[in-house]
Amino acid sequence: MGRKYFGTDGIRGLAGGKLLDAALAMKVGQAAGAHFLRGDHRHRVVIGKDTRLSGYMMENALVAGFTSVGMDVIQTGPLPTPAVALLTREMRADIGVMISASHNPFHDNGIKLFGPDGYKLSDEDEEAIEALMDAAPDHADGDSIGRARRIEDARGRYIHAVKQSLADDVRLDGLKVVVDCAHGAAYQVAPSAIWELGADTIAMGTSPNGLNINDGVGSTSLDAIKARVLEESANIGIALDGDADRLIVIDEKGETVDGDQIMALIGSRWAKRGRLKGGGVVATVMSNLGLERFLQGEGLELVRTKVGDRHVLSAMRKGGYNVGGEQSGHMILSDFATTGDGTVAALQVLSAMVRTGKPASEMLHLFDPVPQLLKNVRYDGGDPLDAAAVKQAIADGESDLGNGGRLVIRKSGTEPLIRVMAEGDDAGQVERVVDSICAAVKAAA
């Protein structure tokens, strides 16, 4: 079924643009509220947001939508995405909403929805909400209109939950940690949680003004935190994105540690302690072949899914796994959270440093990534992947790489792009394969 509003991770677009304006946000509130009005109890929704200026507009419109169909609203203010999922469960809410466009610049925004169990909605739920968005809303009667209230202790609740993910005997004393919050949703909670556990915490990206989220800071702009780690002679740097559901680490030498290396560390350590479930780790088709080989050497499997943390989580739930994520930094540790949580994952990394006594540069580079190259090709219409010449180029590339490499060709879920990724032990060969396929796609586009 084609989707009009929902993409790979909720609804996202230019705030105030043709897709994502206040009117649409109110429709989402009305439709999602109506869809989750089940049973005769007093229904409620938890709404959190990041620090974008457009969040005020989106929040108020959503409140209007939910209350108009008879659902009470609990507003938390700026809070990470995993915190909204947590509070949705803890407060026995019928639905949770996070207003965020994650790592995108400030002019974008988005709406992520969680069910009463704290998990992102299924395709079936999203399709049902889409259908209701295009229908006339069924408004509540005057005495049944919902109420809205703002809670002041949401940040404290989340900080407490995050700290509970560590064993009682773990203290972070002696560690100097740079925490980059991307001027985003975790600007208060992440530095506080790490400081409360004993670390010497140096916070950056903690002065949001509505316009600077992800601007030169955070997990997608690493130059600033790399420089700060070296300047402060810190033991490690923790880089979060705008809604704090992803993590990239900077070691004490200023080198980047991506999600694949973080999964290798947590998965292997949990396996040795008998804590890993499912016998492996779940990641996407974009994770490096080096991770797969490392896990195999540890007697563990790597289960691959389509790109998107919701696909990772779905496979984790079906297979009983408790560690999963993406190379880009989404880390899902399902013992502690129902969605990606960069702060919880960071604490696992810091705990490993404390227990091993090893520096981040030694502990977090567990395998050598094989050469990997990703290029994007824009197209105007049609489907270039249906062209015979493109199919032949892909077949030739697969044959060229053989068993020593991988080829992943996919359409972007948000832009008219064909993404071409190859990896293998020979960097020159990988580049030739990618360039050949890209040339074929361009010719067919």
Short mmCIF file of N, CA, C and O in Angstrom, two decimals, residues 72-156:
data_model
loop_
_atom_site.label_atom_id
_atom_site.label_comp_id
_atom_site.label_asym_id
_atom_site.label_seq_id
_atom_site.Cartn_x
_atom_site.Cartn_y
_atom_site.Cartn_z
N ASP A 72 -6.45 13.11 26.73
CA ASP A 72 -5.65 14.00 27.57
C ASP A 72 -4.20 14.00 27.11
O ASP A 72 -3.69 12.98 26.62
N VAL A 73 -3.53 15.11 27.29
CA VAL A 73 -2.16 15.29 26.81
C VAL A 73 -1.22 15.58 27.97
O VAL A 73 -1.52 16.41 28.83
N ILE A 74 -0.09 14.90 27.98
CA ILE A 74 1.00 15.16 28.93
C ILE A 74 2.18 15.67 28.12
O ILE A 74 2.70 14.97 27.25
N GLN A 75 2.62 16.91 28.39
CA GLN A 75 3.73 17.51 27.66
C GLN A 75 4.99 17.49 28.53
O GLN A 75 4.96 17.85 29.70
N THR A 76 6.10 17.07 27.93
CA THR A 76 7.34 16.91 28.69
C THR A 76 8.35 18.01 28.40
O THR A 76 9.32 18.16 29.14
N GLY A 77 8.18 18.77 27.32
CA GLY A 77 9.22 19.68 26.88
C GLY A 77 10.33 18.91 26.21
O GLY A 77 10.19 17.73 25.88
N PRO A 78 11.50 19.55 25.97
CA PRO A 78 12.61 18.89 25.27
C PRO A 78 13.09 17.65 26.01
O PRO A 78 13.42 17.71 27.20
N LEU A 79 13.13 16.54 25.29
CA LEU A 79 13.46 15.25 25.90
C LEU A 79 13.87 14.29 24.77
O LEU A 79 13.31 14.35 23.69
N PRO A 80 14.85 13.41 25.00
CA PRO A 80 15.25 12.46 23.96
C PRO A 80 14.12 11.53 23.53
O PRO A 80 13.20 11.24 24.32
N THR A 81 14.20 11.07 22.31
CA THR A 81 13.22 10.12 21.80
C THR A 81 13.04 8.91 22.72
O THR A 81 11.90 8.52 23.02
N PRO A 82 14.12 8.25 23.18
CA PRO A 82 13.92 7.09 24.06
C PRO A 82 13.23 7.44 25.37
O PRO A 82 12.56 6.58 25.97
N ALA A 83 13.35 8.68 25.82
CA ALA A 83 12.66 9.09 27.05
C ALA A 83 11.16 9.14 26.83
O ALA A 83 10.38 8.78 27.72
N VAL A 84 10.73 9.60 25.66
CA VAL A 84 9.30 9.62 25.35
C VAL A 84 8.75 8.20 25.31
O VAL A 84 7.67 7.92 25.84
N ALA A 85 9.49 7.29 24.70
CA ALA A 85 9.06 5.89 24.66
C ALA A 85 8.95 5.33 26.08
O ALA A 85 7.98 4.62 26.42
N LEU A 86 9.92 5.65 26.93
CA LEU A 86 9.91 5.18 28.32
C LEU A 86 8.71 5.72 29.07
O LEU A 86 7.98 4.97 29.75
N LEU A 87 8.47 7.03 28.98
CA LEU A 87 7.36 7.64 29.73
C LEU A 87 6.01 7.18 29.23
O LEU A 87 5.05 7.10 30.00
N THR A 88 5.92 6.86 27.94
CA THR A 88 4.66 6.34 27.42
C THR A 88 4.27 5.06 28.15
O THR A 88 3.11 4.87 28.53
N ARG A 89 5.24 4.18 28.37
CA ARG A 89 4.98 2.95 29.11
C ARG A 89 4.73 3.23 30.59
O ARG A 89 3.78 2.73 31.18
N GLU A 90 5.63 4.01 31.19
CA GLU A 90 5.56 4.22 32.64
C GLU A 90 4.28 4.93 33.06
O GLU A 90 3.74 4.66 34.14
N MET A 91 3.79 5.83 32.22
CA MET A 91 2.60 6.61 32.58
C MET A 91 1.31 5.99 32.06
O MET A 91 0.25 6.61 32.09
N ARG A 92 1.44 4.76 31.58
CA ARG A 92 0.29 3.99 31.08
C ARG A 92 -0.47 4.78 30.02
O ARG A 92 -1.70 4.74 29.94
N ALA A 93 0.29 5.50 29.18
CA ALA A 93 -0.33 6.27 28.10
C ALA A 93 -0.75 5.35 26.96
O ALA A 93 -0.22 4.24 26.80
N ASP A 94 -1.67 5.80 26.17
CA ASP A 94 -2.16 5.03 25.03
C ASP A 94 -1.30 5.24 23.80
O ASP A 94 -1.30 4.41 22.88
N ILE A 95 -0.55 6.34 23.77
CA ILE A 95 0.29 6.65 22.63
C ILE A 95 1.35 7.66 23.06
O ILE A 95 1.15 8.44 24.00
N GLY A 96 2.50 7.61 22.41
CA GLY A 96 3.56 8.59 22.65
C GLY A 96 3.93 9.27 21.35
O GLY A 96 3.87 8.66 20.28
N VAL A 97 4.32 10.53 21.43
CA VAL A 97 4.68 11.32 20.25
C VAL A 97 6.01 12.02 20.51
O VAL A 97 6.18 12.68 21.54
N MET A 98 6.94 11.88 19.57
CA MET A 98 8.19 12.65 19.62
C MET A 98 8.22 13.57 18.41
O MET A 98 8.09 13.12 17.27
N ILE A 99 8.38 14.86 18.67
CA ILE A 99 8.47 15.85 17.60
C ILE A 99 9.94 16.11 17.32
O ILE A 99 10.63 16.76 18.12
N SER A 100 10.45 15.57 16.24
CA SER A 100 11.87 15.69 15.95
C SER A 100 12.15 15.25 14.52
O SER A 100 11.45 14.40 13.98
N ALA A 101 13.19 15.85 13.94
CA ALA A 101 13.72 15.36 12.66
C ALA A 101 15.12 14.81 12.87
O ALA A 101 15.95 14.85 11.96
N SER A 102 15.39 14.34 14.09
CA SER A 102 16.62 13.60 14.38
C SER A 102 17.87 14.41 14.05
O SER A 102 18.09 15.47 14.61
N HIS A 103 18.68 13.92 13.11
CA HIS A 103 19.95 14.56 12.78
C HIS A 103 19.82 15.62 11.69
O HIS A 103 20.80 16.24 11.30
N ASN A 104 18.60 15.85 11.18
CA ASN A 104 18.40 16.85 10.14
C ASN A 104 18.60 18.27 10.67
O ASN A 104 18.51 18.51 11.87
N PRO A 105 18.83 19.25 9.78
CA PRO A 105 18.96 20.65 10.22
C PRO A 105 17.66 21.20 10.78
O PRO A 105 16.59 20.59 10.64
N PHE A 106 17.74 22.39 11.38
CA PHE A 106 16.62 22.92 12.16
C PHE A 106 15.36 23.15 11.34
O PHE A 106 14.25 23.09 11.88
N HIS A 107 15.50 23.43 10.04
CA HIS A 107 14.31 23.79 9.26
C HIS A 107 13.42 22.59 8.97
O HIS A 107 12.29 22.75 8.52
N ASP A 108 13.91 21.37 9.22
CA ASP A 108 13.07 20.18 9.11
C ASP A 108 12.48 19.84 10.47
O ASP A 108 12.99 20.25 11.51
N ASN A 109 11.40 19.08 10.44
CA ASN A 109 10.87 18.52 11.68
C ASN A 109 10.15 17.22 11.34
O ASN A 109 10.02 16.86 10.16
N GLY A 110 9.69 16.54 12.37
CA GLY A 110 9.05 15.26 12.13
C GLY A 110 8.18 14.84 13.30
O GLY A 110 8.20 15.45 14.38
N ILE A 111 7.40 13.80 13.08
CA ILE A 111 6.51 13.25 14.11
C ILE A 111 6.74 11.74 14.16
O ILE A 111 6.51 11.03 13.18
N LYS A 112 7.23 11.27 15.30
CA LYS A 112 7.41 9.83 15.53
C LYS A 112 6.36 9.38 16.54
O LYS A 112 6.14 10.05 17.56
N LEU A 113 5.74 8.26 16.28
CA LEU A 113 4.66 7.76 17.14
C LEU A 113 5.06 6.44 17.79
O LEU A 113 5.66 5.57 17.15
N PHE A 114 4.68 6.30 19.06
CA PHE A 114 4.92 5.08 19.83
C PHE A 114 3.59 4.55 20.36
O PHE A 114 2.72 5.31 20.76
N GLY A 115 3.47 3.23 20.36
CA GLY A 115 2.29 2.60 20.93
C GLY A 115 2.38 2.54 22.44
O GLY A 115 3.39 2.95 23.05
N PRO A 116 1.36 2.03 23.12
CA PRO A 116 1.35 1.97 24.59
C PRO A 116 2.47 1.12 25.17
O PRO A 116 2.81 1.26 26.35
N ASP A 117 3.05 0.23 24.36
CA ASP A 117 4.17 -0.60 24.82
C ASP A 117 5.52 0.10 24.67
O ASP A 117 6.56 -0.45 25.03
N GLY A 118 5.52 1.33 24.13
CA GLY A 118 6.76 2.07 23.96
C GLY A 118 7.51 1.77 22.68
O GLY A 118 8.58 2.35 22.44
N TYR A 119 6.97 0.91 21.85
CA TYR A 119 7.61 0.59 20.57
C TYR A 119 7.01 1.44 19.45
O TYR A 119 5.84 1.85 19.53
N LYS A 120 7.83 1.70 18.43
CA LYS A 120 7.32 2.43 17.27
C LYS A 120 6.19 1.66 16.63
O LYS A 120 6.13 0.42 16.70
N LEU A 121 5.28 2.37 16.00
CA LEU A 121 4.07 1.75 15.47
C LEU A 121 4.38 0.79 14.32
O LEU A 121 5.34 0.97 13.57
N SER A 122 3.52 -0.17 14.16
CA SER A 122 3.62 -1.11 13.04
C SER A 122 3.16 -0.43 11.76
O SER A 122 2.51 0.63 11.78
N ASP A 123 3.48 -1.04 10.64
CA ASP A 123 3.00 -0.52 9.36
C ASP A 123 1.48 -0.47 9.34
O ASP A 123 0.90 0.47 8.78
N GLU A 124 0.85 -1.46 9.93
CA GLU A 124 -0.61 -1.53 9.93
C GLU A 124 -1.22 -0.35 10.70
O GLU A 124 -2.22 0.25 10.26
N ASP A 125 -0.63 -0.02 11.85
CA ASP A 125 -1.12 1.12 12.63
C ASP A 125 -0.93 2.42 11.86
O ASP A 125 -1.82 3.28 11.84
N GLU A 126 0.24 2.58 11.23
CA GLU A 126 0.49 3.81 10.49
C GLU A 126 -0.47 3.95 9.31
O GLU A 126 -0.96 5.05 9.01
N GLU A 127 -0.75 2.85 8.63
CA GLU A 127 -1.68 2.91 7.51
C GLU A 127 -3.09 3.24 7.98
O GLU A 127 -3.82 3.99 7.32
N ALA A 128 -3.48 2.71 9.13
CA ALA A 128 -4.80 3.02 9.67
C ALA A 128 -4.90 4.50 10.04
O ALA A 128 -5.93 5.15 9.81
N ILE A 129 -3.82 5.05 10.60
CA ILE A 129 -3.82 6.48 10.96
C ILE A 129 -3.87 7.34 9.70
O ILE A 129 -4.57 8.35 9.66
N GLU A 130 -3.12 6.95 8.67
CA GLU A 130 -3.17 7.68 7.41
C GLU A 130 -4.60 7.75 6.85
O GLU A 130 -5.05 8.80 6.39
N ALA A 131 -5.29 6.64 6.90
CA ALA A 131 -6.67 6.61 6.39
C ALA A 131 -7.56 7.57 7.18
O ALA A 131 -8.41 8.26 6.61
N LEU A 132 -7.37 7.62 8.50
CA LEU A 132 -8.17 8.52 9.33
C LEU A 132 -7.81 9.98 9.10
O LEU A 132 -8.65 10.87 9.26
N MET A 133 -6.55 10.24 8.72
CA MET A 133 -6.14 11.63 8.48
C MET A 133 -6.88 12.24 7.30
O MET A 133 -7.08 13.46 7.25
N ASP A 134 -7.28 11.43 6.35
CA ASP A 134 -7.98 11.94 5.17
C ASP A 134 -9.49 11.86 5.31
O ASP A 134 -10.23 12.14 4.37
N ALA A 135 -9.96 11.43 6.49
CA ALA A 135 -11.40 11.37 6.75
C ALA A 135 -11.80 12.51 7.68
O ALA A 135 -10.96 13.14 8.32
N ALA A 136 -13.08 12.79 7.75
CA ALA A 136 -13.56 13.84 8.64
C ALA A 136 -13.38 13.38 10.09
O ALA A 136 -13.78 12.27 10.45
N PRO A 137 -12.75 14.21 10.94
CA PRO A 137 -12.50 13.79 12.33
C PRO A 137 -13.80 13.68 13.12
O PRO A 137 -14.76 14.42 12.88
N ASP A 138 -13.81 12.75 14.05
CA ASP A 138 -14.97 12.55 14.93
C ASP A 138 -14.68 13.27 16.25
O ASP A 138 -14.05 12.71 17.14
N HIS A 139 -15.11 14.52 16.37
CA HIS A 139 -14.76 15.32 17.54
C HIS A 139 -15.50 14.85 18.79
O HIS A 139 -16.62 14.32 18.72
N ALA A 140 -14.84 15.07 19.93
CA ALA A 140 -15.46 14.74 21.21
C ALA A 140 -16.53 15.76 21.55
O ALA A 140 -16.48 16.92 21.11
N ASP A 141 -17.50 15.34 22.33
CA ASP A 141 -18.50 16.28 22.83
C ASP A 141 -17.85 17.27 23.79
O ASP A 141 -16.75 17.02 24.33
N GLY A 142 -18.56 18.36 24.06
CA GLY A 142 -17.99 19.44 24.86
C GLY A 142 -17.42 19.01 26.19
O GLY A 142 -16.35 19.46 26.59
N ASP A 143 -18.13 18.12 26.90
CA ASP A 143 -17.66 17.72 28.22
C ASP A 143 -16.65 16.57 28.16
O ASP A 143 -16.17 16.10 29.19
N SER A 144 -16.34 16.10 26.95
CA SER A 144 -15.38 15.00 26.79
C SER A 144 -14.07 15.44 26.14
O SER A 144 -13.20 14.62 25.89
N ILE A 145 -13.94 16.73 25.86
CA ILE A 145 -12.70 17.24 25.28
C ILE A 145 -11.55 17.00 26.26
O ILE A 145 -11.71 17.11 27.48
N GLY A 146 -10.38 16.64 25.72
CA GLY A 146 -9.24 16.32 26.57
C GLY A 146 -8.63 17.54 27.25
O GLY A 146 -8.86 18.69 26.85
N ARG A 147 -7.85 17.27 28.28
CA ARG A 147 -7.12 18.31 29.00
C ARG A 147 -5.62 18.16 28.71
O ARG A 147 -5.16 17.07 28.37
N ALA A 148 -4.88 19.23 28.86
CA ALA A 148 -3.43 19.20 28.64
C ALA A 148 -2.72 19.71 29.89
O ALA A 148 -3.16 20.67 30.52
N ARG A 149 -1.62 19.03 30.24
CA ARG A 149 -0.81 19.47 31.36
C ARG A 149 0.65 19.19 31.06
O ARG A 149 0.99 18.27 30.31
N ARG A 150 1.52 19.99 31.64
CA ARG A 150 2.95 19.82 31.46
C ARG A 150 3.55 19.27 32.75
O ARG A 150 3.25 19.77 33.84
N ILE A 151 4.37 18.22 32.64
CA ILE A 151 5.01 17.66 33.83
C ILE A 151 6.44 18.20 33.92
O ILE A 151 7.11 18.40 32.90
N GLU A 152 6.89 18.44 35.12
CA GLU A 152 8.19 19.08 35.34
C GLU A 152 9.30 18.10 35.68
O GLU A 152 10.47 18.47 35.68
N ASP A 153 8.96 16.84 35.99
CA ASP A 153 9.99 15.90 36.44
C ASP A 153 10.38 14.88 35.38
O ASP A 153 11.01 13.87 35.68
N ALA A 154 10.01 15.13 34.12
CA ALA A 154 10.29 14.16 33.05
C ALA A 154 11.79 13.93 32.89
O ALA A 154 12.23 12.78 32.73
N ARG A 155 12.58 15.00 32.95
CA ARG A 155 14.03 14.83 32.79
C ARG A 155 14.61 13.98 33.91
O ARG A 155 15.45 13.11 33.66
N GLY A 156 14.17 14.22 35.14
CA GLY A 156 14.67 13.45 36.27
C GLY A 156 14.31 11.98 36.17
O GLY A 156 15.11 11.10 36.51
#
